[in-house]
Amino acid sequence: MIKYHTFTQCHLARKRGCKCPFQCVSRFPNHYIEHSSVLSDTSKQEMSHELTKPNMVWTTDLSNLVLAVDAITLIAGVPANLLALYTFIQKVKQRCTPIDVLLLSLTISDLIFLFFLPFRMKEAADMEWTLSYFLCPLSGFFFYTTIYNSTFHLTAISVERYLGVAFPIKYKLKRRPRYAVIACVMFWVVSMAHCSIVYIMQYYRHNNESFTDPSKKEVCYDGFSDEQLNTLLPVRLELFLVLFCTPFIICSFCYIKFIHILCHLPNIKPKKRFRAIGLALATLLVFIICFMPYNVSHVVGYIKWESPAWRVYALLPSTLNACLDPLVFYFSSSALRGTLKHLIQGSNKRRHPSGCRNFLNCPKLNCTAHEESTQSSNDTSH
């Protein structure tokens, strides 16, 4: 392949009838725009498309995979989070504690995520963005905001549990629900502020005429130019450090200390110890399975200074966060465990609405069996 080291060489090659190679466009994008008067409108559109060529290309297999993961998340996540929402609202009304405020805020975050998930499923089904364009940055903004909002809430829950066992007296005297409310508001504000980059990138315009109108893009939040990546990649690295790495380190420390203290305390019931271990494992699994792959792609993209094409696969596990968070709710809240137990008992009662529910302990059946046995023995004696 011939290498063109100057814009003039590239332009002369094009004038001779040679199709301008992509290396010219990528190497001298501003030159081409400055000399746009010598290029046809069609050529401008071709160069614009190559400058903002999407990294992700929809395929049938990718579409089916995204639809399957998102469908599982919706089917499992919606009822679980609605049940948690009802439970935590009732609990907050009766006797509000900091952990209840955190769990309620996290549940609302998951439900918002699930509300916008069908827009992503629609894009996967059509293999292009066919909805109104304003929904693209809107759904993307809440999609990423709720993901990173979850990391803050899970970390706050781990800190609350650690302080409760490490400094039980001091923490009990100083803990107030309003502190948890303030923390939740801060989590939402910080998450939204960082994820506003979605709106900035979607409507960021080049300083040239060949910029592709975002509303004409076939893929939502993809196909970034070099100028856009210069802004986006450092922000992604900041997301990794501030919204994932720091919360993950704090969360790991708190739960390791939490379990260590509980294991060395006397007179701790096995059930309580089991719930503590379950809470720690469920939270760390959410971080590792759901959040780590996508955030690692931020680091790889920053090192290579590009948006990796495999980011779409790394983002898939993040979707499962909305159906794995209820595990954290279960191990964190006795109120939710009580509600779930009540529902199971109610389901059993509806399954056996009348008569004896235990065949072996039914007095009527035992009495009837005794009478039949007596009658049979009498008949035999006669």
PDB file of N, CA and C in Angstrom, residues 26-83:
ATOM      1  N   SER A  26      -7.767   9.733   7.753  1.00  0.00           N
ATOM      2  CA  SER A  26      -7.469   9.684   9.180  1.00  0.00           C
ATOM      3  C   SER A  26      -6.231  10.495   9.530  1.00  0.00           C
ATOM      4  N   ARG A  27      -5.296  10.611   8.542  1.00  0.00           N
ATOM      5  CA  ARG A  27      -4.041  11.308   8.823  1.00  0.00           C
ATOM      6  C   ARG A  27      -4.189  12.822   8.688  1.00  0.00           C
ATOM      7  N   PHE A  28      -5.035  13.250   7.742  1.00  0.00           N
ATOM      8  CA  PHE A  28      -5.195  14.683   7.495  1.00  0.00           C
ATOM      9  C   PHE A  28      -6.672  15.078   7.465  1.00  0.00           C
ATOM     10  N   PRO A  29      -7.418  14.779   8.526  1.00  0.00           N
ATOM     11  CA  PRO A  29      -8.854  15.095   8.494  1.00  0.00           C
ATOM     12  C   PRO A  29      -9.129  16.588   8.380  1.00  0.00           C
ATOM     13  N   ASN A  30      -8.373  17.396   9.124  1.00  0.00           N
ATOM     14  CA  ASN A  30      -8.618  18.838   9.097  1.00  0.00           C
ATOM     15  C   ASN A  30      -8.261  19.437   7.739  1.00  0.00           C
ATOM     16  N   HIS A  31      -7.190  18.904   7.111  1.00  0.00           N
ATOM     17  CA  HIS A  31      -6.800  19.382   5.793  1.00  0.00           C
ATOM     18  C   HIS A  31      -7.903  19.132   4.783  1.00  0.00           C
ATOM     19  N   TYR A  32      -8.494  17.974   4.878  1.00  0.00           N
ATOM     20  CA  TYR A  32      -9.546  17.654   3.924  1.00  0.00           C
ATOM     21  C   TYR A  32     -10.745  18.566   4.095  1.00  0.00           C
ATOM     22  N   ILE A  33     -11.013  18.922   5.333  1.00  0.00           N
ATOM     23  CA  ILE A  33     -12.151  19.798   5.564  1.00  0.00           C
ATOM     24  C   ILE A  33     -11.836  21.216   5.093  1.00  0.00           C
ATOM     25  N   GLU A  34     -10.575  21.655   5.347  1.00  0.00           N
ATOM     26  CA  GLU A  34     -10.189  22.992   4.922  1.00  0.00           C
ATOM     27  C   GLU A  34     -10.235  23.124   3.405  1.00  0.00           C
ATOM     28  N   HIS A  35      -9.939  22.044   2.700  1.00  0.00           N
ATOM     29  CA  HIS A  35      -9.952  22.052   1.242  1.00  0.00           C
ATOM     30  C   HIS A  35     -11.210  21.393   0.716  1.00  0.00           C
ATOM     31  N   SER A  36     -12.281  21.522   1.468  1.00  0.00           N
ATOM     32  CA  SER A  36     -13.509  20.828   1.091  1.00  0.00           C
ATOM     33  C   SER A  36     -14.086  21.361  -0.210  1.00  0.00           C
ATOM     34  N   SER A  37     -13.648  22.560  -0.648  1.00  0.00           N
ATOM     35  CA  SER A  37     -14.191  23.123  -1.873  1.00  0.00           C
ATOM     36  C   SER A  37     -13.817  22.306  -3.092  1.00  0.00           C
ATOM     37  N   VAL A  38     -12.713  21.538  -3.023  1.00  0.00           N
ATOM     38  CA  VAL A  38     -12.286  20.746  -4.173  1.00  0.00           C
ATOM     39  C   VAL A  38     -12.903  19.371  -4.155  1.00  0.00           C
ATOM     40  N   LEU A  39     -13.647  19.055  -3.112  1.00  0.00           N
ATOM     41  CA  LEU A  39     -14.246  17.738  -3.002  1.00  0.00           C
ATOM     42  C   LEU A  39     -15.731  17.830  -3.260  1.00  0.00           C
ATOM     43  N   SER A  40     -16.283  16.775  -3.795  1.00  0.00           N
ATOM     44  CA  SER A  40     -17.716  16.719  -4.040  1.00  0.00           C
ATOM     45  C   SER A  40     -18.448  16.435  -2.743  1.00  0.00           C
ATOM     46  N   ASP A  41     -19.760  16.685  -2.747  1.00  0.00           N
ATOM     47  CA  ASP A  41     -20.568  16.403  -1.563  1.00  0.00           C
ATOM     48  C   ASP A  41     -20.540  14.930  -1.228  1.00  0.00           C
ATOM     49  N   THR A  42     -20.531  14.088  -2.260  1.00  0.00           N
ATOM     50  CA  THR A  42     -20.487  12.641  -2.029  1.00  0.00           C
ATOM     51  C   THR A  42     -19.194  12.251  -1.342  1.00  0.00           C
ATOM     52  N   SER A  43     -18.087  12.855  -1.772  1.00  0.00           N
ATOM     53  CA  SER A  43     -16.796  12.548  -1.157  1.00  0.00           C
ATOM     54  C   SER A  43     -16.778  12.972   0.299  1.00  0.00           C
ATOM     55  N   LYS A  44     -17.388  14.122   0.589  1.00  0.00           N
ATOM     56  CA  LYS A  44     -17.451  14.584   1.976  1.00  0.00           C
ATOM     57  C   LYS A  44     -18.210  13.598   2.841  1.00  0.00           C
ATOM     58  N   GLN A  45     -19.322  13.085   2.321  1.00  0.00           N
ATOM     59  CA  GLN A  45     -20.120  12.135   3.084  1.00  0.00           C
ATOM     60  C   GLN A  45     -19.343  10.853   3.325  1.00  0.00           C
ATOM     61  N   GLU A  46     -18.578  10.405   2.301  1.00  0.00           N
ATOM     62  CA  GLU A  46     -17.790   9.187   2.465  1.00  0.00           C
ATOM     63  C   GLU A  46     -16.733   9.374   3.543  1.00  0.00           C
ATOM     64  N   MET A  47     -16.037  10.531   3.498  1.00  0.00           N
ATOM     65  CA  MET A  47     -15.005  10.782   4.501  1.00  0.00           C
ATOM     66  C   MET A  47     -15.609  10.930   5.881  1.00  0.00           C
ATOM     67  N   SER A  48     -16.760  11.584   5.970  1.00  0.00           N
ATOM     68  CA  SER A  48     -17.425  11.740   7.263  1.00  0.00           C
ATOM     69  C   SER A  48     -17.787  10.397   7.839  1.00  0.00           C
ATOM     70  N   HIS A  49     -18.262   9.491   6.987  1.00  0.00           N
ATOM     71  CA  HIS A  49     -18.645   8.161   7.466  1.00  0.00           C
ATOM     72  C   HIS A  49     -17.433   7.397   7.970  1.00  0.00           C
ATOM     73  N   GLU A  50     -16.280   7.553   7.258  1.00  0.00           N
ATOM     74  CA  GLU A  50     -15.092   6.823   7.677  1.00  0.00           C
ATOM     75  C   GLU A  50     -14.503   7.422   8.945  1.00  0.00           C
ATOM     76  N   LEU A  51     -14.627   8.733   9.096  1.00  0.00           N
ATOM     77  CA  LEU A  51     -14.101   9.368  10.298  1.00  0.00           C
ATOM     78  C   LEU A  51     -14.864   8.952  11.538  1.00  0.00           C
ATOM     79  N   THR A  52     -16.160   8.652  11.387  1.00  0.00           N
ATOM     80  CA  THR A  52     -16.997   8.272  12.522  1.00  0.00           C
ATOM     81  C   THR A  52     -17.533   6.866  12.342  1.00  0.00           C
ATOM     82  N   LYS A  53     -16.747   5.994  11.794  1.00  0.00           N
ATOM     83  CA  LYS A  53     -17.179   4.626  11.536  1.00  0.00           C
ATOM     84  C   LYS A  53     -17.447   3.899  12.856  1.00  0.00           C
ATOM     85  N   PRO A  54     -18.625   3.266  13.009  1.00  0.00           N
ATOM     86  CA  PRO A  54     -18.952   2.603  14.271  1.00  0.00           C
ATOM     87  C   PRO A  54     -17.993   1.469  14.587  1.00  0.00           C
ATOM     88  N   ASN A  55     -17.658   1.320  15.864  1.00  0.00           N
ATOM     89  CA  ASN A  55     -16.827   0.199  16.285  1.00  0.00           C
ATOM     90  C   ASN A  55     -17.644  -1.078  16.375  1.00  0.00           C
ATOM     91  N   MET A  56     -18.928  -0.934  16.689  1.00  0.00           N
ATOM     92  CA  MET A  56     -19.787  -2.094  16.861  1.00  0.00           C
ATOM     93  C   MET A  56     -20.637  -2.291  15.616  1.00  0.00           C
ATOM     94  N   VAL A  57     -20.665  -3.516  15.131  1.00  0.00           N
ATOM     95  CA  VAL A  57     -21.498  -3.875  13.989  1.00  0.00           C
ATOM     96  C   VAL A  57     -22.459  -4.955  14.439  1.00  0.00           C
ATOM     97  N   TRP A  58     -23.745  -4.678  14.299  1.00  0.00           N
ATOM     98  CA  TRP A  58     -24.744  -5.652  14.723  1.00  0.00           C
ATOM     99  C   TRP A  58     -24.723  -6.874  13.823  1.00  0.00           C
ATOM    100  N   THR A  59     -24.763  -8.045  14.443  1.00  0.00           N
ATOM    101  CA  THR A  59     -24.913  -9.307  13.731  1.00  0.00           C
ATOM    102  C   THR A  59     -26.091 -10.050  14.338  1.00  0.00           C
ATOM    103  N   THR A  60     -26.545 -11.084  13.654  1.00  0.00           N
ATOM    104  CA  THR A  60     -27.678 -11.855  14.167  1.00  0.00           C
ATOM    105  C   THR A  60     -27.339 -12.508  15.497  1.00  0.00           C
ATOM    106  N   ASP A  61     -26.128 -13.055  15.604  1.00  0.00           N
ATOM    107  CA  ASP A  61     -25.722 -13.712  16.855  1.00  0.00           C
ATOM    108  C   ASP A  61     -25.640 -12.709  17.999  1.00  0.00           C
ATOM    109  N   LEU A  62     -25.061 -11.541  17.727  1.00  0.00           N
ATOM    110  CA  LEU A  62     -24.959 -10.514  18.764  1.00  0.00           C
ATOM    111  C   LEU A  62     -26.345 -10.029  19.172  1.00  0.00           C
ATOM    112  N   SER A  63     -27.213  -9.844  18.197  1.00  0.00           N
ATOM    113  CA  SER A  63     -28.578  -9.408  18.494  1.00  0.00           C
ATOM    114  C   SER A  63     -29.303 -10.412  19.381  1.00  0.00           C
ATOM    115  N   ASN A  64     -29.196 -11.692  19.045  1.00  0.00           N
ATOM    116  CA  ASN A  64     -29.859 -12.732  19.846  1.00  0.00           C
ATOM    117  C   ASN A  64     -29.281 -12.809  21.253  1.00  0.00           C
ATOM    118  N   LEU A  65     -27.966 -12.625  21.367  1.00  0.00           N
ATOM    119  CA  LEU A  65     -27.321 -12.681  22.680  1.00  0.00           C
ATOM    120  C   LEU A  65     -27.789 -11.530  23.565  1.00  0.00           C
ATOM    121  N   VAL A  66     -27.811 -10.326  23.020  1.00  0.00           N
ATOM    122  CA  VAL A  66     -28.258  -9.159  23.789  1.00  0.00           C
ATOM    123  C   VAL A  66     -29.713  -9.312  24.202  1.00  0.00           C
ATOM    124  N   LEU A  67     -30.551  -9.776  23.279  1.00  0.00           N
ATOM    125  CA  LEU A  67     -31.971  -9.961  23.595  1.00  0.00           C
ATOM    126  C   LEU A  67     -32.166 -11.009  24.685  1.00  0.00           C
ATOM    127  N   ALA A  68     -31.385 -12.087  24.633  1.00  0.00           N
ATOM    128  CA  ALA A  68     -31.523 -13.152  25.633  1.00  0.00           C
ATOM    129  C   ALA A  68     -31.135 -12.654  27.023  1.00  0.00           C
ATOM    130  N   VAL A  69     -29.991 -11.976  27.122  1.00  0.00           N
ATOM    131  CA  VAL A  69     -29.529 -11.474  28.422  1.00  0.00           C
ATOM    132  C   VAL A  69     -30.491 -10.424  28.971  1.00  0.00           C
ATOM    133  N   ASP A  70     -30.933  -9.518  28.111  1.00  0.00           N
ATOM    134  CA  ASP A  70     -31.855  -8.471  28.566  1.00  0.00           C
ATOM    135  C   ASP A  70     -33.207  -9.048  28.975  1.00  0.00           C
ATOM    136  N   ALA A  71     -33.677 -10.064  28.252  1.00  0.00           N
ATOM    137  CA  ALA A  71     -34.960 -10.689  28.598  1.00  0.00           C
ATOM    138  C   ALA A  71     -34.877 -11.387  29.955  1.00  0.00           C
ATOM    139  N   ILE A  72     -33.774 -12.092  30.198  1.00  0.00           N
ATOM    140  CA  ILE A  72     -33.586 -12.749  31.497  1.00  0.00           C
ATOM    141  C   ILE A  72     -33.576 -11.713  32.619  1.00  0.00           C
ATOM    142  N   THR A  73     -32.893 -10.602  32.371  1.00  0.00           N
ATOM    143  CA  THR A  73     -32.827  -9.540  33.375  1.00  0.00           C
ATOM    144  C   THR A  73     -34.209  -8.966  33.670  1.00  0.00           C
ATOM    145  N   LEU A  74     -34.999  -8.736  32.638  1.00  0.00           N
ATOM    146  CA  LEU A  74     -36.346  -8.193  32.836  1.00  0.00           C
ATOM    147  C   LEU A  74     -37.244  -9.172  33.582  1.00  0.00           C
ATOM    148  N   ILE A  75     -37.233 -10.427  33.147  1.00  0.00           N
ATOM    149  CA  ILE A  75     -38.123 -11.430  33.744  1.00  0.00           C
ATOM    150  C   ILE A  75     -37.793 -11.654  35.219  1.00  0.00           C
ATOM    151  N   ALA A  76     -36.505 -11.705  35.533  1.00  0.00           N
ATOM    152  CA  ALA A  76     -36.105 -11.947  36.924  1.00  0.00           C
ATOM    153  C   ALA A  76     -36.057 -10.668  37.749  1.00  0.00           C
ATOM    154  N   GLY A  77     -35.678  -9.568  37.116  1.00  0.00           N
ATOM    155  CA  GLY A  77     -35.447  -8.340  37.869  1.00  0.00           C
ATOM    156  C   GLY A  77     -36.686  -7.553  38.229  1.00  0.00           C
ATOM    157  N   VAL A  78     -37.665  -7.496  37.330  1.00  0.00           N
ATOM    158  CA  VAL A  78     -38.853  -6.668  37.587  1.00  0.00           C
ATOM    159  C   VAL A  78     -39.638  -7.146  38.802  1.00  0.00           C
ATOM    160  N   PRO A  79     -40.066  -8.418  38.871  1.00  0.00           N
ATOM    161  CA  PRO A  79     -40.827  -8.842  40.059  1.00  0.00           C
ATOM    162  C   PRO A  79     -40.014  -8.773  41.346  1.00  0.00           C
ATOM    163  N   ALA A  80     -38.728  -9.126  41.275  1.00  0.00           N
ATOM    164  CA  ALA A  80     -37.895  -9.103  42.485  1.00  0.00           C
ATOM    165  C   ALA A  80     -37.736  -7.684  43.018  1.00  0.00           C
ATOM    166  N   ASN A  81     -37.504  -6.731  42.129  1.00  0.00           N
ATOM    167  CA  ASN A  81     -37.318  -5.350  42.576  1.00  0.00           C
ATOM    168  C   ASN A  81     -38.630  -4.693  42.988  1.00  0.00           C
ATOM    169  N   LEU A  82     -39.742  -5.071  42.361  1.00  0.00           N
ATOM    170  CA  LEU A  82     -41.039  -4.546  42.795  1.00  0.00           C
ATOM    171  C   LEU A  82     -41.389  -5.046  44.195  1.00  0.00           C
ATOM    172  N   LEU A  83     -41.091  -6.316  44.450  1.00  0.00           N
ATOM    173  CA  LEU A  83     -41.307  -6.859  45.793  1.00  0.00           C
ATOM    174  C   LEU A  83     -40.436  -6.132  46.812  1.00  0.00           C
TER     175      LEU A  83
END
